[in-house]
Amino acid sequence: MNLNRLAWRNLWRRKRRTMITGFSVAFGVMLAVTFTGAGDYFYTRMIDAGASMGMGHVTIEAVDYHRAPSLKKRLQHVESLREKALQLPQVSDVMTRITGQAMFASASKSVGGMFIAVDPAQENSENNLFIRSIIEGSMLSSPEGRNIIVGSKLAQKLHLRMGKKVVYTTTDVHGEIVSAIARVSGIFETGISEVDGAMAMLPIHSVQKVLGYQVDEATLLGIILKDQRFSKSMRDKLAAMPLYSKAEVLSWQQSQPELAGMIAVDKSSNYISQLLIGLLVAAGILNTMLMSVLERTREFGVMMAVGMAPGALFRLIMLESFWLAVIGLIAGIIITIPWYIYMANTGIDLSGAYGDDFNFAGVLLDPVMKIRLFQESIVAILLGLFTLALAAGAYPAWRAGRIPPVESLKTI
Amino acid sequence: MTDQNNKHDTHSPLNAAVQHPIVRLSDVCKTYEQGKVRVNAVHDVSLDIQHGDFAALCGPSGSGKTSLLNLIGGLDVSSSGTVIVDGIDLATIDGSELSEVRKNRIGFVFQSYNLIPVMTAYENAAFVLNLQGVDETECRDRVMATLKAVGLEGLEKRRPDEMSGGQQQRVAIARAIVTEPAIVLADEPTANVDSHTAESLLDLMEQLNRQQGVTFLFSTHDQHVMDRARRIIQMHDGKVASDHAQAG
Ligand SMILES: Nc1ncnc2c1ncn2[C@@H]1O[C@H](COP(=O)(O)OP(=O)(O)OP(=O)(O)O)[C@@H](O)[C@H]1O
Ligand SMILES: [Mg+2]
């Protein structure tokens, strides 16, 4: 009889214990999938939401703009820059935008804020938080014209309603103060008060005229990637292209350092949870294998007395841990699949517990907790738990072969 | 490891007389230190076990029977003196070579719990042959023949917990002899069975000894068992008190 079959049979000597340990491994898989999946989903949502606030996953902007924003600094030939970026395989969309500070004034009041000037033909609600947050009126229909879409709190402060006039004042390409008049054609509400109280969206060609920009000049190109995880490599790739040598290329981590910092902190606490899950699984296997080794001292003594080498005994116990881990992982996959499908599609609605204002580092969140695993996370979980299980089996296996048979034969 | 003794020669009764003894002990001591107390479990023992012996190691509890068997079986190493088994000086070889000696040249039968519970009678009997790497068909032939010889035909698929104590000891004997070892060492093989079963186990051992030439050295403190031996080695306080032949 080979070692493998012997190991398998030994595992079923104590069915209950094996099943309980197997289940704890399975439960570990489920927990690890939930934690990792929640992280993978949550961070992606966060990053995508952050990207839709204007900068994209990767930003191409005028040199030094983000360190000292000024409307004097601008990108040139944005149309050709945009065309080239759109051709890259990882890029899903590129939007040309002008952003800057402005004073907004109504008949009754004036308030300082920010504007983002866009070309409606390039925008969609997926890539633009303000469009998908419109609660009154509608999105700009043209890059020309005098329409403006304002945040709900800004509208409140200025006592604005649909159709009312606003004057926005800013500095132009030469640093001169300029102003223009616009008419409220929409109101958005993102749920983030700093944004709703300060932001307005304007048609890009009108703003270019006001600022004295050429038609192919803008502040930045916001690049939306098919997968946010490639933002850093994409940044490096773009930065290395001669075409963008007169521009600055930023990943979302650079353009939104606050969000990046929060995610890093959250990730590290997630890693700690993962580590605890791993330790739990390893402790279960260690305990089971150690008990099972200790209660078989006599048996191992007989086996070694009749000529089994300690190394073979070590392999036997390792094989038992191996099969225990395999059983646990398979059971884990079986119980996790339906849970994963549910959590990936339906999720758990947390709005009851936390209220509607779900705001993380200034980025609005969907109050439904869902999970989504990256492929490499699946591999990491299964491989990680498997390795831990084998590592936990190593000590009992080593113990088993170490007691000299003269000693172990004395026990019963 | 030297292998000057070809197995078949050692087992051939014709050559037995010209071969070395299977076991040669010279001035063997085994001392255990228990704190400050030194116990001479085996004290200056010299004796030979010849091919074909059917010898009983007797003596009161604590007289050193198990200790001596462990030394001969390569389970323990002597404190001094030489132990030569099948031509090999056990003091000159390392742990893994000792393991090889046990696997290839010695058969072991213990008092109880000899068998691996998850294995059938067949698998238990085949255990050492598998360790030796004997191929499937040869292993099968030898195990089936041996199980038949020990009277377990038809019980091959039984697990230990489905067999009586006597049947389990028969499986242990089968496992010990199926490899055709130079000697079978049995430490109180009948101590855990009733006297009737003990008799039949002795019948079996005696028959294997007479018909197949298996050399047995077994320990006991049971007078009935002693009566069946053809050689009695009496121990006392770690020493051999007497060593004589008797009619079997
Ligand atoms: N590992 C050990 N450590 C210390 N002393 C030991 C050890 N093993 C045996 N002894 C001592 O050596 C002596 C001989 O023991 P041994 O087990 O060989 O006797 P025995 O004849 O087999 O006895 P029994 O008939 O009870 O089995 C005893 O005094 C025992 O206490
Ligand atoms: Mg004893």
XYZ file of C-alpha atoms and ligand atoms in Angstrom:
692
model
C 0.000 0.000 0.000
C 1.487 3.342 -0.950
C 1.890 6.298 1.402
C -0.781 8.306 -0.320
C -3.504 5.754 0.255
C -2.353 5.206 3.803
C -2.469 8.968 4.418
C -5.957 9.183 2.974
C -7.223 6.350 5.161
C -5.579 7.772 8.253
C -7.402 11.001 7.640
C -10.739 9.238 7.892
C -9.979 7.444 11.139
C -11.534 10.379 12.932
C -14.159 11.482 10.490
C -15.587 14.149 12.710
C -12.288 15.758 13.493
C -11.255 15.721 9.849
C -14.563 17.203 8.784
C -14.420 19.928 11.411
C -10.876 20.844 10.428
C -11.769 20.648 6.743
C -14.703 22.907 7.416
C -12.550 25.411 9.232
C -10.288 25.540 6.194
C -13.386 25.917 4.008
C -14.653 28.698 6.217
C -11.241 30.332 5.972
C -11.547 30.267 2.189
C -14.956 31.907 2.428
C -13.746 34.582 4.819
C -10.653 35.263 2.778
C -12.714 35.527 -0.393
C -15.143 37.878 1.325
C -12.444 40.145 2.704
C -10.326 40.165 -0.409
C -13.364 40.386 -2.668
C -14.798 43.279 -0.671
C -11.435 45.016 -0.947
C -11.023 44.347 -4.654
C -14.560 45.619 -5.282
C -14.471 48.537 -2.881
C -11.127 49.931 -3.995
C -12.062 49.612 -7.643
C -15.320 51.430 -6.989
C -13.525 54.115 -5.036
C -10.861 54.609 -7.627
C -13.348 54.606 -10.491
C -15.560 57.043 -8.617
C -12.546 59.246 -7.899
C -11.550 59.074 -11.556
C -14.984 60.279 -12.584
C -14.563 63.473 -10.569
C -12.496 65.031 -13.317
C -8.984 63.647 -13.447
C -9.514 60.108 -14.776
C -7.316 57.145 -13.805
C -4.402 58.833 -15.494
C -4.154 62.541 -16.127
C -2.150 64.336 -18.792
C -1.923 67.951 -17.791
C 0.095 71.092 -18.219
C 3.494 70.934 -16.559
C 3.329 71.822 -12.885
C -0.394 72.482 -12.982
C -1.316 70.307 -10.024
C 1.402 71.814 -7.809
C 0.425 75.397 -8.576
C -2.832 75.507 -10.515
C -3.137 78.463 -12.830
C -5.100 78.950 -15.994
C -1.941 80.287 -17.612
C -0.688 76.726 -17.692
C -2.253 74.724 -20.431
C -1.773 71.823 -22.789
C -1.529 72.487 -26.504
C -2.625 70.318 -29.425
C -4.948 68.442 -27.113
C -6.891 66.955 -30.001
C -3.902 65.035 -31.343
C -2.792 64.101 -27.816
C -6.254 62.712 -27.198
C -6.349 60.762 -30.467
C -3.020 59.069 -29.670
C -4.078 58.171 -26.149
C -7.359 56.705 -27.397
C -5.411 54.269 -29.569
C -3.737 52.590 -26.596
C -5.297 49.192 -25.866
C -5.820 49.712 -22.126
C -7.547 53.059 -22.595
C -11.312 53.065 -22.609
C -11.949 56.824 -22.926
C -10.211 60.196 -22.910
C -11.851 63.528 -22.079
C -10.511 67.019 -22.705
C -11.183 69.369 -19.812
C -10.376 72.796 -18.489
C -10.467 73.217 -14.746
C -9.884 76.285 -12.671
C -11.051 78.530 -9.874
C -13.831 81.039 -10.338
C -16.109 83.405 -8.489
C -19.777 82.740 -9.132
C -22.166 85.635 -8.666
C -25.926 85.862 -8.814
C -28.107 88.885 -8.431
C -27.986 88.491 -4.682
C -24.617 86.960 -3.764
C -21.220 85.771 -4.860
C -19.329 82.621 -3.887
C -15.888 81.257 -4.723
C -15.676 77.851 -6.380
C -14.326 75.688 -9.157
C -15.387 75.071 -12.704
C -14.847 72.159 -15.029
C -15.323 72.866 -18.701
C -16.165 69.878 -20.852
C -17.048 68.841 -24.367
C -20.422 67.063 -24.007
C -19.615 64.912 -27.042
C -16.720 63.319 -25.112
C -18.531 62.898 -21.830
C -20.868 60.275 -20.453
C -22.363 59.670 -17.075
C -20.078 56.665 -16.507
C -16.944 58.780 -16.645
C -18.358 61.947 -15.170
C -19.797 62.073 -11.680
C -21.522 65.439 -12.272
C -23.507 64.159 -15.217
C -24.770 61.162 -13.344
C -25.676 63.346 -10.364
C -27.920 65.763 -12.256
C -31.173 66.121 -10.327
C -32.747 68.957 -12.281
C -32.501 70.018 -15.889
C -30.166 68.150 -18.219
C -26.587 67.812 -19.376
C -25.059 70.448 -21.649
C -25.915 69.698 -25.232
C -23.112 71.657 -26.916
C -19.528 72.770 -26.241
C -20.690 76.240 -27.162
C -23.366 78.398 -25.614
C -24.003 79.968 -22.272
C -25.371 77.153 -20.219
C -24.023 76.192 -16.825
C -24.719 73.249 -14.542
C -24.197 74.017 -10.882
C -23.947 72.011 -7.713
C -27.068 71.972 -5.545
C -25.475 73.669 -2.532
C -23.887 76.331 -4.712
C -27.297 76.973 -6.244
C -28.714 77.297 -2.753
C -26.068 79.770 -1.621
C -26.602 81.921 -4.690
C -30.388 81.506 -4.577
C -30.273 80.084 -8.079
C -32.982 78.162 -9.846
C -33.215 76.729 -13.327
C -33.009 79.437 -16.002
C -31.397 82.009 -13.666
C -28.288 83.903 -14.689
C -24.846 83.509 -13.094
C -21.720 85.523 -13.725
C -18.469 83.642 -13.395
C -15.219 85.501 -13.001
C -11.791 83.964 -13.448
C -8.318 84.772 -14.765
C -7.435 84.272 -18.409
C -4.398 82.979 -20.226
C -2.533 86.208 -19.502
C -3.571 86.384 -15.868
C -6.153 89.086 -16.544
C -9.492 88.984 -14.802
C -12.310 88.016 -17.120
C -15.951 87.240 -16.608
C -18.821 85.817 -18.531
C -22.473 85.260 -18.036
C -24.234 81.886 -18.067
C -27.711 80.512 -17.513
C -28.456 77.614 -15.197
C -29.567 74.652 -17.306
C -29.040 71.944 -14.755
C -28.344 71.245 -11.107
C -26.363 68.254 -9.823
C -26.088 66.778 -6.389
C -23.267 64.305 -5.744
C -23.955 64.010 -2.030
C -20.491 65.355 -1.200
C -21.102 68.814 0.220
C -17.685 70.251 -0.655
C -18.377 69.380 -4.279
C -22.033 70.378 -4.372
C -21.232 73.696 -2.743
C -18.413 74.749 -5.050
C -18.485 73.074 -8.454
C -19.998 74.089 -11.756
C -19.754 72.543 -15.222
C -19.367 74.698 -18.322
C -19.189 74.165 -22.105
C -15.549 73.975 -23.156
C -15.514 76.150 -26.290
C -17.223 79.014 -24.509
C -14.678 78.835 -21.727
C -11.798 78.677 -24.207
C -13.046 81.968 -25.732
C -13.402 83.580 -22.327
C -9.900 82.503 -21.296
C -8.292 83.341 -24.615
C -7.334 79.709 -25.254
C -6.961 78.213 -28.719
C -9.528 75.562 -29.683
C -6.980 72.828 -29.042
C -5.787 74.119 -25.697
C -7.019 72.778 -22.383
C -5.887 72.090 -18.843
C -5.897 68.374 -18.919
C -6.815 65.097 -20.536
C -8.587 62.688 -18.210
C -7.894 59.097 -19.232
C -10.262 56.338 -18.175
C -8.687 52.873 -18.206
C -10.422 49.570 -18.734
C -8.918 48.446 -15.429
C -7.783 50.875 -12.749
C -5.011 48.508 -11.681
C -2.967 49.510 -14.711
C -2.889 53.200 -13.813
C 0.724 53.214 -12.651
C 2.109 51.241 -15.570
C 0.013 53.323 -17.936
C 1.313 56.520 -16.409
C 4.890 55.343 -16.906
C 4.173 54.265 -20.437
C 2.600 57.600 -21.375
C 5.275 59.604 -19.600
C 7.895 57.791 -21.660
C 6.201 58.683 -24.951
C 7.878 61.682 -26.690
C 4.442 62.962 -27.625
C 3.720 63.793 -23.988
C 7.153 65.168 -23.173
C 5.791 68.694 -22.845
C 3.076 67.527 -20.483
C 2.938 66.022 -17.049
C 1.451 62.555 -16.654
C -0.075 61.608 -13.297
C -1.591 58.391 -12.024
C -4.703 58.699 -9.890
C -2.491 58.049 -6.867
C -0.617 61.248 -7.710
C -3.627 63.322 -8.643
C -5.660 62.126 -5.638
C -3.079 61.435 -2.919
C -5.690 61.673 -0.185
C -7.729 58.859 -1.695
C -4.577 56.817 -2.336
C -3.551 57.235 1.302
C -6.931 56.171 2.652
C -6.953 53.115 0.420
C -3.442 52.170 1.510
C -4.484 52.346 5.180
C -7.627 50.342 4.529
C -5.666 47.776 2.542
C -3.179 47.226 5.322
C -5.952 46.570 7.823
C -7.419 44.184 5.276
C -4.056 42.388 5.078
C -4.087 41.992 8.849
C -7.521 40.372 8.663
C -6.207 38.073 5.954
C -3.259 37.153 8.114
C -5.574 36.349 11.022
C -7.704 34.143 8.801
C -4.564 32.373 7.634
C -3.382 31.859 11.198
C -6.794 30.497 12.174
C -6.647 27.950 9.383
C -3.047 27.036 10.165
C -3.807 26.674 13.876
C -6.696 24.315 13.084
C -4.514 22.096 10.936
C -1.613 22.210 13.364
C -3.871 21.227 16.240
C -5.516 18.383 14.358
C -2.294 16.978 12.982
C -0.493 17.303 16.281
C -3.271 15.471 18.108
C -3.422 12.817 15.479
C 0.350 12.332 15.618
C 0.467 12.170 19.402
C -2.257 9.558 19.613
C -0.429 7.370 17.101
C 2.947 7.333 18.826
C 2.811 3.585 19.371
C 1.795 2.927 15.790
C 4.666 5.033 14.436
C 6.987 3.161 16.804
C 5.929 -0.155 15.291
C 6.250 1.214 11.759
C 9.753 2.488 12.396
C 10.760 -0.654 14.295
C 9.933 -2.825 11.303
C 11.998 -0.591 9.031
C 10.100 2.492 7.972
C 12.515 5.420 7.672
C 11.740 8.620 9.620
C 11.729 10.462 6.299
C 8.934 8.243 5.016
C 6.979 8.906 8.183
C 7.490 12.641 7.663
C 6.122 12.292 4.134
C 3.153 10.309 5.419
C 2.123 13.043 7.854
C 2.746 15.740 5.260
C 0.507 13.847 2.860
C -2.184 13.750 5.534
C -1.921 17.538 5.920
C -1.926 17.839 2.154
C -5.162 15.880 1.781
C -6.712 17.693 4.709
C -5.914 20.983 3.002
C -7.232 19.715 -0.331
C -10.494 18.581 1.283
C -10.824 21.934 3.040
C -10.059 23.953 -0.064
C -12.496 21.971 -2.205
C -15.199 22.302 0.440
C -14.305 25.978 0.640
C -14.733 26.432 -3.086
C -18.065 24.610 -2.969
C -19.509 26.745 -0.169
C -17.970 29.973 -1.428
C -19.296 29.857 -4.998
C -22.988 30.465 -4.164
C -22.005 33.061 -1.548
C -19.769 34.781 -4.044
C -22.442 34.803 -6.732
C -24.902 36.330 -4.302
C -22.436 38.896 -3.003
C -21.184 39.810 -6.452
C -24.644 40.377 -7.874
C -26.941 41.364 -5.031
C -24.672 42.308 -2.173
C -25.704 43.605 1.206
C -27.411 46.991 1.462
C -25.757 48.901 4.288
C -27.689 52.147 3.833
C -29.908 51.208 6.778
C -26.903 50.893 9.043
C -24.870 53.867 7.841
C -27.349 56.270 6.284
C -27.126 57.549 2.735
C -24.056 59.742 2.983
C -21.364 57.257 2.145
C -18.276 59.286 1.714
C -14.722 57.973 1.725
C -11.873 60.451 1.295
C -14.239 62.817 -0.504
C -15.460 60.131 -2.873
C -19.075 59.087 -2.833
C -19.795 55.436 -2.230
C -22.542 53.064 -3.152
C -24.061 51.909 0.170
C -24.409 48.334 -1.133
C -21.501 46.135 -0.099
C -20.561 43.786 -2.876
C -17.559 41.623 -3.546
C -15.548 41.031 -6.645
C -12.338 39.025 -6.810
C -9.507 39.657 -9.181
C -8.173 36.455 -10.709
C -4.823 36.902 -9.031
C -6.582 37.259 -5.678
C -8.235 33.851 -6.152
C -4.866 32.297 -6.897
C -3.301 34.107 -3.934
C -5.989 32.914 -1.505
C -5.905 29.280 -2.569
C -2.128 29.148 -2.779
C -1.702 31.061 0.468
C -4.037 28.853 2.465
C -2.560 25.740 0.908
C 0.979 26.766 1.777
C -0.060 27.655 5.312
C -1.766 24.287 5.718
C 1.365 22.448 4.619
C 3.546 24.611 6.827
C 1.277 23.818 9.770
C 1.624 20.102 9.037
C 5.413 20.250 8.967
C 5.917 20.446 12.717
C 3.736 17.429 13.597
C 5.341 15.525 10.714
C 8.796 16.311 11.997
C 7.744 15.373 15.535
C 6.428 12.006 14.404
C 9.754 10.867 13.005
C 11.798 12.113 15.908
C 10.684 9.866 18.759
C 12.972 6.814 18.740
C 10.954 3.609 18.346
C 12.239 2.193 21.670
C 10.454 5.051 23.389
C 7.283 5.059 21.339
C 6.893 1.308 21.652
C 6.500 1.748 25.403
C 3.323 3.764 24.888
C -0.017 2.294 23.994
C 26.873 -2.012 4.873
C 28.500 -5.369 4.226
C 26.353 -8.112 2.866
C 28.571 -11.129 3.023
C 25.726 -13.367 4.107
C 23.615 -14.258 1.176
C 20.115 -14.744 2.498
C 19.520 -18.116 0.940
C 22.732 -19.493 2.341
C 21.880 -18.423 5.861
C 18.526 -20.054 5.512
C 19.768 -23.275 4.097
C 20.025 -25.809 6.941
C 22.971 -27.445 5.187
C 25.111 -24.342 5.462
C 23.954 -23.341 8.909
C 26.727 -25.149 10.688
C 29.502 -23.405 8.768
C 27.959 -19.935 8.975
C 28.498 -17.488 11.823
C 25.858 -17.500 14.478
C 22.955 -15.278 13.522
C 23.415 -13.204 16.633
C 26.642 -12.834 18.582
C 26.671 -10.766 21.745
C 30.025 -10.129 23.452
C 30.180 -8.405 26.839
C 27.129 -6.346 26.059
C 26.051 -3.746 28.597
C 23.164 -1.339 28.539
C 23.072 1.298 31.217
C 20.254 3.752 31.737
C 20.827 6.916 33.687
C 17.781 7.995 35.592
C 18.746 11.168 37.342
C 21.552 10.086 39.632
C 20.588 6.418 39.548
C 22.302 4.182 37.036
C 20.411 1.073 36.012
C 22.337 -1.766 34.435
C 19.464 -3.124 32.391
C 21.821 -5.469 30.531
C 25.055 -6.374 32.223
C 27.948 -8.147 30.503
C 25.882 -10.441 28.366
C 27.644 -12.742 25.931
C 25.717 -15.282 23.954
C 25.164 -16.635 20.442
C 21.901 -17.383 18.733
C 22.305 -20.101 16.155
C 20.366 -20.572 12.994
C 17.244 -22.587 13.694
C 17.125 -21.735 17.378
C 13.772 -21.696 19.108
C 14.881 -19.864 22.204
C 13.041 -18.335 25.127
C 14.394 -15.387 27.059
C 13.041 -15.777 30.567
C 13.266 -13.923 33.804
C 11.332 -11.820 36.236
C 9.996 -8.406 35.415
C 12.816 -5.894 35.121
C 15.458 -8.525 34.471
C 16.382 -6.974 31.128
C 14.555 -9.115 28.558
C 13.071 -6.243 26.568
C 16.302 -4.277 26.789
C 18.269 -7.195 25.377
C 15.794 -7.805 22.559
C 15.930 -4.098 21.673
C 19.723 -4.275 21.429
C 19.630 -7.338 19.200
C 16.872 -5.805 17.098
C 18.826 -2.599 16.467
C 16.169 -0.513 18.188
C 18.641 0.587 20.798
C 22.429 0.778 20.956
C 24.561 -0.874 23.595
C 26.576 1.105 26.115
C 29.478 -1.246 25.598
C 30.281 -4.609 24.042
C 29.464 -5.721 20.525
C 26.224 -6.856 18.994
C 26.655 -8.657 15.704
C 23.507 -9.542 13.781
C 23.682 -11.478 10.546
C 27.366 -10.560 10.271
C 26.895 -6.844 10.921
C 28.348 -5.071 13.938
C 25.468 -2.797 14.900
C 27.772 -0.358 16.693
C 29.468 0.544 13.416
C 26.424 1.666 11.487
C 24.264 4.783 11.652
C 20.565 5.229 12.296
C 19.347 4.847 8.756
C 21.492 1.755 8.263
C 20.024 0.330 11.469
C 16.611 0.975 9.993
C 17.685 -0.978 6.891
C 18.924 -3.865 9.049
C 15.586 -4.009 10.847
C 13.703 -3.889 7.574
C 15.727 -6.532 5.773
C 17.124 -8.911 8.379
C 14.924 -8.901 11.449
C 11.301 -9.765 12.057
C 9.518 -8.148 14.999
C 6.496 -9.316 16.961
C 5.425 -7.173 19.894
C 3.194 -7.942 22.797
C 0.191 -6.061 21.439
C -0.968 -3.329 19.088
C 1.381 -4.624 16.441
C -0.765 -3.732 13.476
C -1.699 -0.588 11.629
C -5.413 -0.151 12.306
C -6.377 1.275 8.910
C -4.771 -1.603 7.032
C -6.248 -5.004 6.304
C -4.547 -8.227 7.362
C -3.133 -8.493 3.868
C -1.837 -4.928 3.836
C -0.304 -5.277 7.291
C 1.450 -8.473 6.299
C 2.677 -6.795 3.117
C 3.851 -3.633 4.904
C 7.550 -4.477 5.199
C 7.678 -6.037 1.730
C 6.314 -2.731 0.403
C 9.002 -0.840 2.300
C 11.537 -3.148 0.666
C 10.068 -2.312 -2.707
C 9.184 -5.881 -3.645
C 7.052 -5.820 -6.794
C 3.291 -6.322 -6.695
C 3.001 -9.849 -7.993
C 5.826 -11.299 -5.969
C 4.532 -9.506 -2.894
C 1.070 -10.894 -3.481
C 2.322 -14.470 -3.862
C 4.476 -14.297 -0.776
C 1.874 -12.620 1.427
C -0.903 -15.001 0.393
C 1.328 -18.010 1.020
C 2.401 -16.654 4.391
C -1.112 -15.772 5.511
C -2.087 -19.306 4.581
C 0.849 -20.670 6.566
C -0.201 -18.755 9.679
C -3.779 -19.993 9.268
C -5.433 -16.774 8.128
C -6.577 -17.848 4.689
C -9.782 -16.018 3.829
C -9.248 -13.273 6.402
C -7.014 -11.141 4.148
C -9.463 -8.265 3.986
C -10.129 -8.044 7.716
C -9.013 -4.978 9.581
C -7.327 -5.471 12.980
C -10.471 -4.438 14.857
C -12.345 -7.219 13.031
C -9.944 -9.893 14.278
C -9.330 -11.616 17.601
C -6.140 -10.967 19.576
C -4.745 -14.306 18.432
C -5.538 -13.576 14.815
C -3.876 -10.184 15.120
C -0.732 -11.832 16.513
C -0.798 -14.238 13.572
C -0.839 -11.292 11.203
C 2.105 -9.830 13.112
C 3.944 -13.157 12.791
C 3.128 -13.220 9.077
C 4.528 -9.707 8.676
C 7.657 -10.758 10.557
C 8.402 -13.929 8.577
C 7.245 -12.947 5.085
C 10.527 -11.086 4.500
C 12.506 -14.212 5.403
C 14.518 -12.451 8.097
C 17.592 -13.905 9.734
C 15.778 -13.928 13.054
C 12.352 -13.179 14.474
C 12.404 -11.322 17.791
C 9.203 -11.554 19.785
C 8.780 -9.657 23.050
C 6.166 -11.495 25.096
C 4.116 -12.371 22.025
C 1.561 -14.323 24.031
C 1.235 -12.073 27.073
C -1.951 -10.446 25.871
C -3.889 -13.522 24.792
C -5.571 -16.312 26.753
C -3.662 -19.512 27.428
C -5.469 -21.475 24.753
C -4.609 -18.873 22.106
C -1.075 -18.718 23.475
C -0.731 -22.466 22.915
C -1.877 -22.205 19.329
C 0.453 -19.272 18.638
C 3.316 -21.353 19.999
C 2.211 -24.256 17.829
C 2.422 -21.927 14.863
C 5.839 -20.544 15.787
C 7.180 -24.001 16.407
C 5.846 -25.240 13.117
C 7.399 -22.315 11.232
C 10.646 -23.016 13.045
C 10.679 -26.713 12.214
C 9.252 -26.599 8.699
C 10.627 -23.307 7.350
C 13.712 -23.001 9.523
C 12.675 -19.635 11.003
C 14.916 -18.669 13.934
C 12.929 -17.401 16.922
C 14.018 -15.586 20.039
C 11.085 -14.721 22.252
C 10.783 -13.402 25.757
C 8.285 -14.612 28.304
C 7.706 -15.109 31.966
C 5.001 -17.658 31.416
C 6.051 -21.188 32.458
C 3.858 -22.821 29.794
C 5.557 -20.831 27.101
C 8.994 -21.625 28.487
C 8.172 -25.310 28.391
C 7.735 -25.107 24.650
C 11.194 -23.647 23.926
C 14.163 -25.798 22.965
C 16.582 -23.386 24.541
C 16.066 -21.391 27.726
C 18.083 -18.264 28.408
C 17.394 -17.232 31.975
C 18.065 -13.620 32.902
C 18.436 -12.043 36.274
C 19.339 -8.411 37.035
C 20.518 -7.865 33.483
C 22.776 -10.905 33.487
C 22.370 -14.283 31.884
C 21.840 -16.573 34.852
C 21.636 -19.759 32.825
C 21.468 -20.840 29.207
C 20.575 -24.406 28.404
C 18.853 -26.595 25.884
C 15.726 -28.550 26.635
C 13.600 -31.001 24.758
C 10.912 -29.136 22.802
N 14.357 3.879 29.078
C 14.694 3.455 30.301
N 15.169 4.335 31.193
C 15.550 3.930 32.431
N 15.480 2.696 32.848
C 14.998 1.751 32.007
C 14.590 2.102 30.698
N 14.161 0.972 30.072
C 14.294 -0.022 30.960
N 14.800 0.429 32.125
C 15.137 -0.354 33.311
O 15.945 -1.423 32.895
C 15.611 -2.599 33.592
C 15.250 -3.692 32.613
O 14.040 -3.372 31.992
P 13.372 -4.290 30.872
O 12.188 -3.579 30.356
O 14.389 -4.681 29.914
O 12.905 -5.550 31.711
P 11.979 -6.781 31.280
O 12.707 -7.978 31.665
O 11.582 -6.632 29.874
O 10.751 -6.586 32.224
P 9.209 -6.973 31.954
O 9.114 -8.436 32.155
O 8.501 -6.215 33.001
O 8.888 -6.536 30.592
C 14.458 -2.229 34.528
O 15.002 -1.970 35.807
C 13.901 -0.971 33.916
O 13.367 -0.157 34.929
Mg 9.746 -6.390 28.819
